[in-house]
């Protein structure tokens, strides 16, 4: 669809006003919000990633595109809310130590909140101590960790080991995600589950908590 293509381009070119009005138009045309997110906004960020890898974009361009993505996603966010659902469980979520990428994590959080879960966002660059302390205090059903760098994803294992040392591992389900992470890695480090995208993350949390869908 032409408008979705224009939306990816607006993210790629850092055009905030244009991206926001395209999202509004697409919603007015009754295009599914997940399609707008995946085929418009996320596709645009993937294109930014390709340019960055190719050395055609530098950090300022990537940051500008991230700002556009956040701003446009804000309009979309409310459309993922499942009206009338009460809290279905508590989730604590953060991007691991050394990693500042939060766009994907924020989308996962918005989708989980939309699905009725109560989410505490620990932000980015979160160390194992902070994860563990929050699990102790908040007693969430699920702990979610995000990593976008191959250099930071091994840190997820450290967090799981720290949970074990503190005797908390059996009290919380651990899920992991982020572009370099996969199912195999998740199983290797002893996580309870892996989700490829935000939609899958919601299904996974529902499954782990055995929450009825719908
Ligand atoms: Co960075 N960056 N970056 N970056 N950046 C990547 C990840 C990279 C692949 C770009 C590239 O080279 N092509 C590369 C990593 C290479 C690698 O490790 N193999 C990279 C690099 C190298 C870096 C720096 C080291 C660059 C430098 O300084 N020289 C640096 C590191 C900083 C740090 O973290 N310490 C850096 C910095 C940045 C910015 C700050 C400029 C910015 C982040 C802004 C922000 O997040 N607020 C940025 C961005 C934007 C990107 C790219 C372009 C886009 C990431 C993104 O937001 N994607 C990225 C290239 C790419 O991925 N195509 C890149 C959109 C987002 C919706 O997808 O995050 O994958 P994603 O989330 C998805 C799923 O993964 C999943 O659901 C989400 C929604 O569907 N998911 C989960 C995510 N977390 C989940 C958790 C779950 C479940 C599912 O459960 C808990």
mmCIF file of C-alpha atoms and ligand atoms in Angstrom:
data_model
loop_
_atom_site.group_PDB
_atom_site.id
_atom_site.type_symbol
_atom_site.label_atom_id
_atom_site.label_comp_id
_atom_site.label_asym_id
_atom_site.label_seq_id
_atom_site.Cartn_x
_atom_site.Cartn_y
_atom_site.Cartn_z
ATOM 1 C CA UNK A 1 0.000 0.000 0.000
ATOM 2 C CA UNK A 2 1.330 3.376 -1.059
ATOM 3 C CA UNK A 3 0.660 5.174 2.274
ATOM 4 C CA UNK A 4 2.545 2.479 4.222
ATOM 5 C CA UNK A 5 5.490 2.929 1.891
ATOM 6 C CA UNK A 6 5.312 6.702 2.434
ATOM 7 C CA UNK A 7 5.296 6.099 6.193
ATOM 8 C CA UNK A 8 8.487 3.980 6.057
ATOM 9 C CA UNK A 9 10.065 6.723 3.956
ATOM 10 C CA UNK A 10 9.032 9.411 6.448
ATOM 11 C CA UNK A 11 10.735 7.427 9.264
ATOM 12 C CA UNK A 12 13.798 6.886 7.088
ATOM 13 C CA UNK A 13 14.016 10.596 6.249
ATOM 14 C CA UNK A 14 13.270 11.776 9.804
ATOM 15 C CA UNK A 15 10.054 13.634 8.884
ATOM 16 C CA UNK A 16 8.051 13.697 12.091
ATOM 17 C CA UNK A 17 4.989 15.744 11.040
ATOM 18 C CA UNK A 18 4.618 13.738 7.872
ATOM 19 C CA UNK A 19 4.877 10.413 9.733
ATOM 20 C CA UNK A 20 2.289 11.491 12.298
ATOM 21 C CA UNK A 21 -0.217 12.634 9.710
ATOM 22 C CA UNK A 22 0.308 9.454 7.667
ATOM 23 C CA UNK A 23 -0.474 7.364 10.758
ATOM 24 C CA UNK A 24 -3.649 9.428 11.317
ATOM 25 C CA UNK A 25 -4.670 8.964 7.679
ATOM 26 C CA UNK A 26 -4.017 5.226 7.735
ATOM 27 C CA UNK A 27 -6.105 4.871 10.900
ATOM 28 C CA UNK A 28 -8.875 6.912 9.282
ATOM 29 C CA UNK A 29 -8.710 4.479 6.350
ATOM 30 C CA UNK A 30 -9.254 1.638 8.859
ATOM 31 C CA UNK A 31 -5.884 0.041 8.207
ATOM 32 C CA UNK A 32 -5.046 -2.461 10.951
ATOM 33 C CA UNK A 33 -2.720 -0.839 13.576
ATOM 34 C CA UNK A 34 -0.422 -3.890 13.537
ATOM 35 C CA UNK A 35 0.035 -3.409 9.804
ATOM 36 C CA UNK A 36 0.812 0.279 10.292
ATOM 37 C CA UNK A 37 3.372 -0.666 12.953
ATOM 38 C CA UNK A 38 5.041 -3.545 11.091
ATOM 39 C CA UNK A 39 4.809 -2.514 7.451
ATOM 40 C CA UNK A 40 5.207 1.230 8.062
ATOM 41 C CA UNK A 41 7.103 2.205 11.210
ATOM 42 C CA UNK A 42 9.244 -0.891 11.895
ATOM 43 C CA UNK A 43 9.991 -1.317 8.189
ATOM 44 C CA UNK A 44 11.248 2.291 8.212
ATOM 45 C CA UNK A 45 13.552 1.550 11.167
ATOM 46 C CA UNK A 46 14.874 -1.545 9.374
ATOM 47 C CA UNK A 47 15.710 0.636 6.380
ATOM 48 C CA UNK A 48 17.514 3.030 8.748
ATOM 49 C CA UNK A 49 19.482 0.040 10.090
ATOM 50 C CA UNK A 50 20.520 -0.962 6.567
ATOM 51 C CA UNK A 51 21.756 2.553 5.784
ATOM 52 C CA UNK A 52 23.634 2.659 9.085
ATOM 53 C CA UNK A 53 25.299 -0.690 8.362
ATOM 54 C CA UNK A 54 26.229 0.492 4.889
ATOM 55 C CA UNK A 55 27.868 3.612 6.325
ATOM 56 C CA UNK A 56 25.360 5.914 4.572
ATOM 57 C CA UNK A 57 23.754 7.014 7.859
ATOM 58 C CA UNK A 58 25.461 8.104 11.063
ATOM 59 C CA UNK A 59 24.130 8.279 14.625
ATOM 60 C CA UNK A 60 22.348 11.679 14.235
ATOM 61 C CA UNK A 61 20.200 10.306 11.395
ATOM 62 C CA UNK A 62 19.444 7.158 13.413
ATOM 63 C CA UNK A 63 18.474 9.236 16.447
ATOM 64 C CA UNK A 64 16.224 11.448 14.357
ATOM 65 C CA UNK A 65 14.473 8.409 12.885
ATOM 66 C CA UNK A 66 14.057 6.978 16.418
ATOM 67 C CA UNK A 67 12.386 10.229 17.508
ATOM 68 C CA UNK A 68 9.991 10.053 14.558
ATOM 69 C CA UNK A 69 9.234 6.413 15.331
ATOM 70 C CA UNK A 70 8.433 7.197 18.984
ATOM 71 C CA UNK A 71 6.276 10.157 18.112
ATOM 72 C CA UNK A 72 4.279 8.285 15.447
ATOM 73 C CA UNK A 73 3.926 5.201 17.641
ATOM 74 C CA UNK A 74 2.394 7.391 20.371
ATOM 75 C CA UNK A 75 -0.628 7.968 18.129
ATOM 76 C CA UNK A 76 -0.932 4.262 17.411
ATOM 77 C CA UNK A 77 -0.446 3.059 20.984
ATOM 78 C CA UNK A 78 -4.001 3.563 22.198
ATOM 79 C CA UNK A 79 -5.283 1.373 19.336
ATOM 80 C CA UNK A 80 -3.682 -1.669 20.894
ATOM 81 C CA UNK A 81 -5.758 -1.329 24.038
ATOM 82 C CA UNK A 82 -8.116 -4.208 24.639
ATOM 83 C CA UNK A 83 -11.055 -2.349 26.134
ATOM 84 C CA UNK A 84 -12.513 -3.668 29.355
ATOM 85 C CA UNK A 85 -9.702 -5.966 30.436
ATOM 86 C CA UNK A 86 -8.549 -5.905 34.031
ATOM 87 C CA UNK A 87 -4.982 -6.505 35.113
ATOM 88 C CA UNK A 88 -3.987 -9.971 34.036
ATOM 89 C CA UNK A 89 -0.604 -10.124 35.702
ATOM 90 C CA UNK A 90 2.499 -8.118 36.556
ATOM 91 C CA UNK A 91 5.493 -7.803 34.262
ATOM 92 C CA UNK A 92 8.843 -6.121 34.939
ATOM 93 C CA UNK A 93 10.770 -5.178 31.822
ATOM 94 C CA UNK A 94 14.100 -3.593 30.923
ATOM 95 C CA UNK A 95 16.876 -3.371 28.355
ATOM 96 C CA UNK A 96 20.005 -5.013 29.721
ATOM 97 C CA UNK A 97 23.210 -3.361 30.949
ATOM 98 C CA UNK A 98 25.317 -1.649 28.291
ATOM 99 C CA UNK A 99 22.401 -1.387 25.872
ATOM 100 C CA UNK A 100 20.532 1.852 25.187
ATOM 101 C CA UNK A 101 18.054 0.608 22.558
ATOM 102 C CA UNK A 102 14.506 0.996 23.820
ATOM 103 C CA UNK A 103 12.168 1.367 20.854
ATOM 104 C CA UNK A 104 11.371 -2.342 20.616
ATOM 105 C CA UNK A 105 11.070 -2.720 24.395
ATOM 106 C CA UNK A 106 8.660 0.224 24.527
ATOM 107 C CA UNK A 107 6.494 -1.328 21.812
ATOM 108 C CA UNK A 108 6.412 -4.630 23.694
ATOM 109 C CA UNK A 109 5.410 -2.755 26.870
ATOM 110 C CA UNK A 110 2.663 -0.811 25.083
ATOM 111 C CA UNK A 111 1.242 -4.024 23.621
ATOM 112 C CA UNK A 112 1.351 -5.828 26.972
ATOM 113 C CA UNK A 113 -0.361 -2.888 28.668
ATOM 114 C CA UNK A 114 -2.911 -2.851 25.885
ATOM 115 C CA UNK A 115 -3.570 -6.528 26.556
ATOM 116 C CA UNK A 116 -4.284 -5.763 30.213
ATOM 117 C CA UNK A 117 -0.963 -6.527 31.893
ATOM 118 C CA UNK A 118 0.520 -4.251 34.521
ATOM 119 C CA UNK A 119 4.052 -3.403 33.379
ATOM 120 C CA UNK A 120 6.886 -1.769 35.306
ATOM 121 C CA UNK A 121 9.494 -0.338 32.925
ATOM 122 C CA UNK A 122 13.027 -0.303 34.357
ATOM 123 C CA UNK A 123 14.334 1.573 31.312
ATOM 124 C CA UNK A 124 17.644 0.913 29.570
ATOM 125 C CA UNK A 125 21.135 -0.098 30.712
ATOM 126 C CA UNK A 126 19.661 -2.124 33.584
ATOM 127 C CA UNK A 127 22.130 -4.141 35.683
ATOM 128 C CA UNK A 128 21.431 -7.515 37.265
ATOM 129 C CA UNK A 129 21.187 -6.016 40.765
ATOM 130 C CA UNK A 130 18.373 -3.715 39.658
ATOM 131 C CA UNK A 131 16.510 -6.556 37.931
ATOM 132 C CA UNK A 132 16.822 -8.737 41.020
ATOM 133 C CA UNK A 133 15.792 -5.985 43.473
ATOM 134 C CA UNK A 134 12.694 -5.239 41.418
ATOM 135 C CA UNK A 135 11.748 -8.895 41.228
ATOM 136 C CA UNK A 136 12.088 -9.024 45.020
ATOM 137 C CA UNK A 137 10.003 -5.886 45.607
ATOM 138 C CA UNK A 138 7.382 -6.083 42.877
ATOM 139 C CA UNK A 139 7.022 -9.872 42.738
ATOM 140 C CA UNK A 140 6.091 -9.872 39.046
ATOM 141 C CA UNK A 141 4.773 -12.949 37.271
ATOM 142 C CA UNK A 142 7.138 -12.271 34.368
ATOM 143 C CA UNK A 143 10.532 -10.617 33.969
ATOM 144 C CA UNK A 144 11.275 -9.434 30.412
ATOM 145 C CA UNK A 145 14.707 -8.523 29.086
ATOM 146 C CA UNK A 146 15.491 -6.859 25.776
ATOM 147 C CA UNK A 147 18.876 -6.603 24.004
ATOM 148 C CA UNK A 148 19.719 -5.235 20.575
ATOM 149 C CA UNK A 149 23.468 -5.757 20.574
ATOM 150 C CA UNK A 150 25.321 -9.039 20.189
ATOM 151 C CA UNK A 151 27.687 -7.714 22.852
ATOM 152 C CA UNK A 152 24.934 -7.161 25.445
ATOM 153 C CA UNK A 153 22.741 -10.225 24.943
ATOM 154 C CA UNK A 154 25.053 -12.508 27.004
ATOM 155 C CA UNK A 155 24.240 -10.277 29.977
ATOM 156 C CA UNK A 156 20.762 -11.843 30.082
ATOM 157 C CA UNK A 157 22.413 -15.020 31.335
ATOM 158 C CA UNK A 158 24.068 -13.104 34.177
ATOM 159 C CA UNK A 159 20.684 -11.795 35.284
ATOM 160 C CA UNK A 160 19.214 -15.308 35.296
ATOM 161 C CA UNK A 161 22.205 -16.564 37.314
ATOM 162 C CA UNK A 162 21.765 -13.744 39.817
ATOM 163 C CA UNK A 163 18.068 -14.640 40.182
ATOM 164 C CA UNK A 164 19.149 -18.228 40.888
ATOM 165 C CA UNK A 165 21.740 -17.136 43.473
ATOM 166 C CA UNK A 166 19.066 -15.099 45.254
ATOM 167 C CA UNK A 167 16.617 -18.015 45.218
ATOM 168 C CA UNK A 168 14.158 -16.091 43.056
ATOM 169 C CA UNK A 169 14.382 -17.952 39.780
ATOM 170 C CA UNK A 170 11.455 -20.292 40.400
ATOM 171 C CA UNK A 171 9.217 -17.423 41.443
ATOM 172 C CA UNK A 172 9.280 -15.590 38.106
ATOM 173 C CA UNK A 173 9.009 -16.522 34.429
ATOM 174 C CA UNK A 174 11.833 -15.008 32.379
ATOM 175 C CA UNK A 175 11.292 -13.989 28.764
ATOM 176 C CA UNK A 176 13.831 -12.489 26.379
ATOM 177 C CA UNK A 177 13.750 -10.721 23.023
ATOM 178 C CA UNK A 178 15.451 -8.266 20.695
ATOM 179 C CA UNK A 179 16.862 -8.522 17.168
ATOM 180 C CA UNK A 180 19.981 -10.683 17.842
ATOM 181 C CA UNK A 181 18.183 -13.004 20.301
ATOM 182 C CA UNK A 182 16.559 -16.273 19.208
ATOM 183 C CA UNK A 183 14.748 -19.257 20.670
ATOM 184 C CA UNK A 184 17.888 -21.367 20.894
ATOM 185 C CA UNK A 185 19.812 -18.697 22.780
ATOM 186 C CA UNK A 186 16.843 -18.252 25.127
ATOM 187 C CA UNK A 187 16.838 -21.968 25.955
ATOM 188 C CA UNK A 188 20.643 -22.061 26.335
ATOM 189 C CA UNK A 189 20.628 -19.337 28.980
ATOM 190 C CA UNK A 190 17.711 -20.949 30.831
ATOM 191 C CA UNK A 191 14.958 -18.456 29.994
ATOM 192 C CA UNK A 192 11.329 -19.613 29.947
ATOM 193 C CA UNK A 193 10.556 -18.136 26.570
ATOM 194 C CA UNK A 194 11.516 -16.041 23.572
ATOM 195 C CA UNK A 195 9.333 -13.779 21.457
ATOM 196 C CA UNK A 196 10.265 -12.461 18.057
ATOM 197 C CA UNK A 197 8.039 -9.394 18.145
ATOM 198 C CA UNK A 198 5.646 -7.525 20.382
ATOM 199 C CA UNK A 199 2.603 -9.489 19.270
ATOM 200 C CA UNK A 200 4.365 -12.762 20.043
ATOM 201 C CA UNK A 201 5.479 -11.370 23.409
ATOM 202 C CA UNK A 202 1.832 -10.858 24.397
ATOM 203 C CA UNK A 203 0.955 -14.423 23.316
ATOM 204 C CA UNK A 204 3.967 -15.771 25.195
ATOM 205 C CA UNK A 205 3.119 -13.979 28.434
ATOM 206 C CA UNK A 206 -0.481 -15.152 28.134
ATOM 207 C CA UNK A 207 0.712 -18.703 27.585
ATOM 208 C CA UNK A 208 3.181 -18.642 30.473
ATOM 209 C CA UNK A 209 0.559 -17.279 32.826
ATOM 210 C CA UNK A 210 -2.099 -19.496 31.328
ATOM 211 C CA UNK A 211 -4.378 -16.524 30.771
ATOM 212 C CA UNK A 212 -7.488 -17.131 28.711
ATOM 213 C CA UNK A 213 -7.248 -15.351 25.350
ATOM 214 C CA UNK A 214 -10.022 -12.896 24.512
HETATM 215 CO CO1 LIG B 1 21.872 0.895 17.223
HETATM 216 N N1 LIG B 1 22.504 -0.795 16.494
HETATM 217 N N2 LIG B 1 23.623 1.222 18.032
HETATM 218 N N3 LIG B 1 21.125 2.589 17.783
HETATM 219 N N4 LIG B 1 20.410 0.504 16.107
HETATM 220 C C1 LIG B 1 21.531 -1.640 15.816
HETATM 221 C C2 LIG B 1 20.878 -2.618 16.792
HETATM 222 C C3 LIG B 1 22.440 -2.354 14.715
HETATM 223 C C4 LIG B 1 21.892 -3.723 14.253
HETATM 224 C C5 LIG B 1 22.626 -1.368 13.537
HETATM 225 C C6 LIG B 1 23.471 -1.939 12.414
HETATM 226 O O1 LIG B 1 24.650 -2.072 12.535
HETATM 227 N N5 LIG B 1 22.841 -2.265 11.334
HETATM 228 C C7 LIG B 1 23.822 -2.450 15.479
HETATM 229 C C8 LIG B 1 24.030 -3.715 16.318
HETATM 230 C C9 LIG B 1 25.022 -4.673 15.709
HETATM 231 C C10 LIG B 1 25.165 -5.880 16.541
HETATM 232 O O2 LIG B 1 25.279 -5.877 17.722
HETATM 233 N N6 LIG B 1 25.150 -6.995 15.871
HETATM 234 C C11 LIG B 1 23.762 -1.183 16.327
HETATM 235 C C12 LIG B 1 24.909 -0.529 16.873
HETATM 236 C C13 LIG B 1 26.235 -1.120 16.450
HETATM 237 C C14 LIG B 1 24.809 0.575 17.738
HETATM 238 C C15 LIG B 1 25.954 1.338 18.418
HETATM 239 C C16 LIG B 1 27.089 0.455 18.991
HETATM 240 C C17 LIG B 1 26.486 2.345 17.381
HETATM 241 C C18 LIG B 1 27.699 3.153 17.827
HETATM 242 O O3 LIG B 1 27.678 3.841 18.807
HETATM 243 N N7 LIG B 1 28.753 3.005 17.055
HETATM 244 C C19 LIG B 1 25.220 2.123 19.522
HETATM 245 C C20 LIG B 1 25.140 1.348 20.841
HETATM 246 C C21 LIG B 1 24.569 2.150 21.952
HETATM 247 C C22 LIG B 1 24.262 1.264 23.137
HETATM 248 O O4 LIG B 1 23.205 0.661 23.189
HETATM 249 N N8 LIG B 1 25.197 1.150 24.081
HETATM 250 C C23 LIG B 1 23.859 2.253 18.910
HETATM 251 C C24 LIG B 1 23.002 3.326 19.173
HETATM 252 C C25 LIG B 1 21.751 3.493 18.621
HETATM 253 C C26 LIG B 1 20.888 4.737 18.839
HETATM 254 C C27 LIG B 1 20.974 5.293 20.270
HETATM 255 C C28 LIG B 1 21.343 5.806 17.877
HETATM 256 C C29 LIG B 1 19.479 4.207 18.387
HETATM 257 C C30 LIG B 1 18.615 3.688 19.560
HETATM 258 C C31 LIG B 1 17.551 4.692 19.988
HETATM 259 C C32 LIG B 1 16.604 4.086 20.968
HETATM 260 O O5 LIG B 1 16.375 2.878 21.022
HETATM 261 N N9 LIG B 1 16.023 4.964 21.772
HETATM 262 C C33 LIG B 1 19.838 3.001 17.528
HETATM 263 C C34 LIG B 1 18.933 2.373 16.612
HETATM 264 C C35 LIG B 1 17.594 3.047 16.416
HETATM 265 C C36 LIG B 1 19.259 1.193 15.907
HETATM 266 C C37 LIG B 1 18.483 0.470 14.771
HETATM 267 C C38 LIG B 1 18.698 1.305 13.507
HETATM 268 C C39 LIG B 1 17.000 0.258 14.974
HETATM 269 C C40 LIG B 1 16.621 -0.475 16.255
HETATM 270 C C41 LIG B 1 15.129 -0.367 16.427
HETATM 271 O O6 LIG B 1 14.650 0.454 17.175
HETATM 272 N N10 LIG B 1 14.381 -1.169 15.644
HETATM 273 C C42 LIG B 1 19.202 -0.955 14.736
HETATM 274 C C43 LIG B 1 19.159 -1.606 13.363
HETATM 275 C C44 LIG B 1 17.968 -2.541 13.207
HETATM 276 O O7 LIG B 1 17.541 -3.180 14.137
HETATM 277 N N11 LIG B 1 17.467 -2.648 12.034
HETATM 278 C C45 LIG B 1 20.453 -0.679 15.452
HETATM 279 C C46 LIG B 1 12.912 -1.121 15.623
HETATM 280 C C47 LIG B 1 12.364 -1.929 16.809
HETATM 281 C C48 LIG B 1 10.822 -1.875 16.794
HETATM 282 O O8 LIG B 1 12.764 -3.282 16.633
HETATM 283 O O9 LIG B 1 14.216 -3.251 18.693
HETATM 284 O O10 LIG B 1 14.191 -5.253 17.140
HETATM 285 P P1 LIG B 1 13.491 -4.127 17.775
HETATM 286 O O11 LIG B 1 12.253 -4.710 18.637
HETATM 287 C C49 LIG B 1 11.331 -5.655 18.134
HETATM 288 C C50 LIG B 1 11.778 -7.115 18.365
HETATM 289 O O12 LIG B 1 13.167 -7.289 18.424
HETATM 290 C C51 LIG B 1 11.060 -7.512 19.600
HETATM 291 O O13 LIG B 1 9.840 -6.785 19.533
HETATM 292 C C52 LIG B 1 10.079 -5.481 18.992
HETATM 293 C C53 LIG B 1 8.842 -5.023 18.263
HETATM 294 O O14 LIG B 1 8.453 -5.915 17.254
HETATM 295 N N12 LIG B 1 11.637 -7.282 20.925
HETATM 296 C C54 LIG B 1 11.248 -8.050 21.987
HETATM 297 C C55 LIG B 1 12.505 -6.361 21.380
HETATM 298 N N13 LIG B 1 12.703 -6.507 22.680
HETATM 299 C C56 LIG B 1 11.921 -7.525 23.095
HETATM 300 C C57 LIG B 1 11.749 -8.095 24.357
HETATM 301 C C58 LIG B 1 10.866 -9.174 24.462
HETATM 302 C C59 LIG B 1 10.207 -9.680 23.360
HETATM 303 C C60 LIG B 1 10.371 -9.131 22.103
HETATM 304 O O15 LIG B 1 10.611 -9.782 25.626
HETATM 305 C C61 LIG B 1 11.221 -9.345 26.799
#
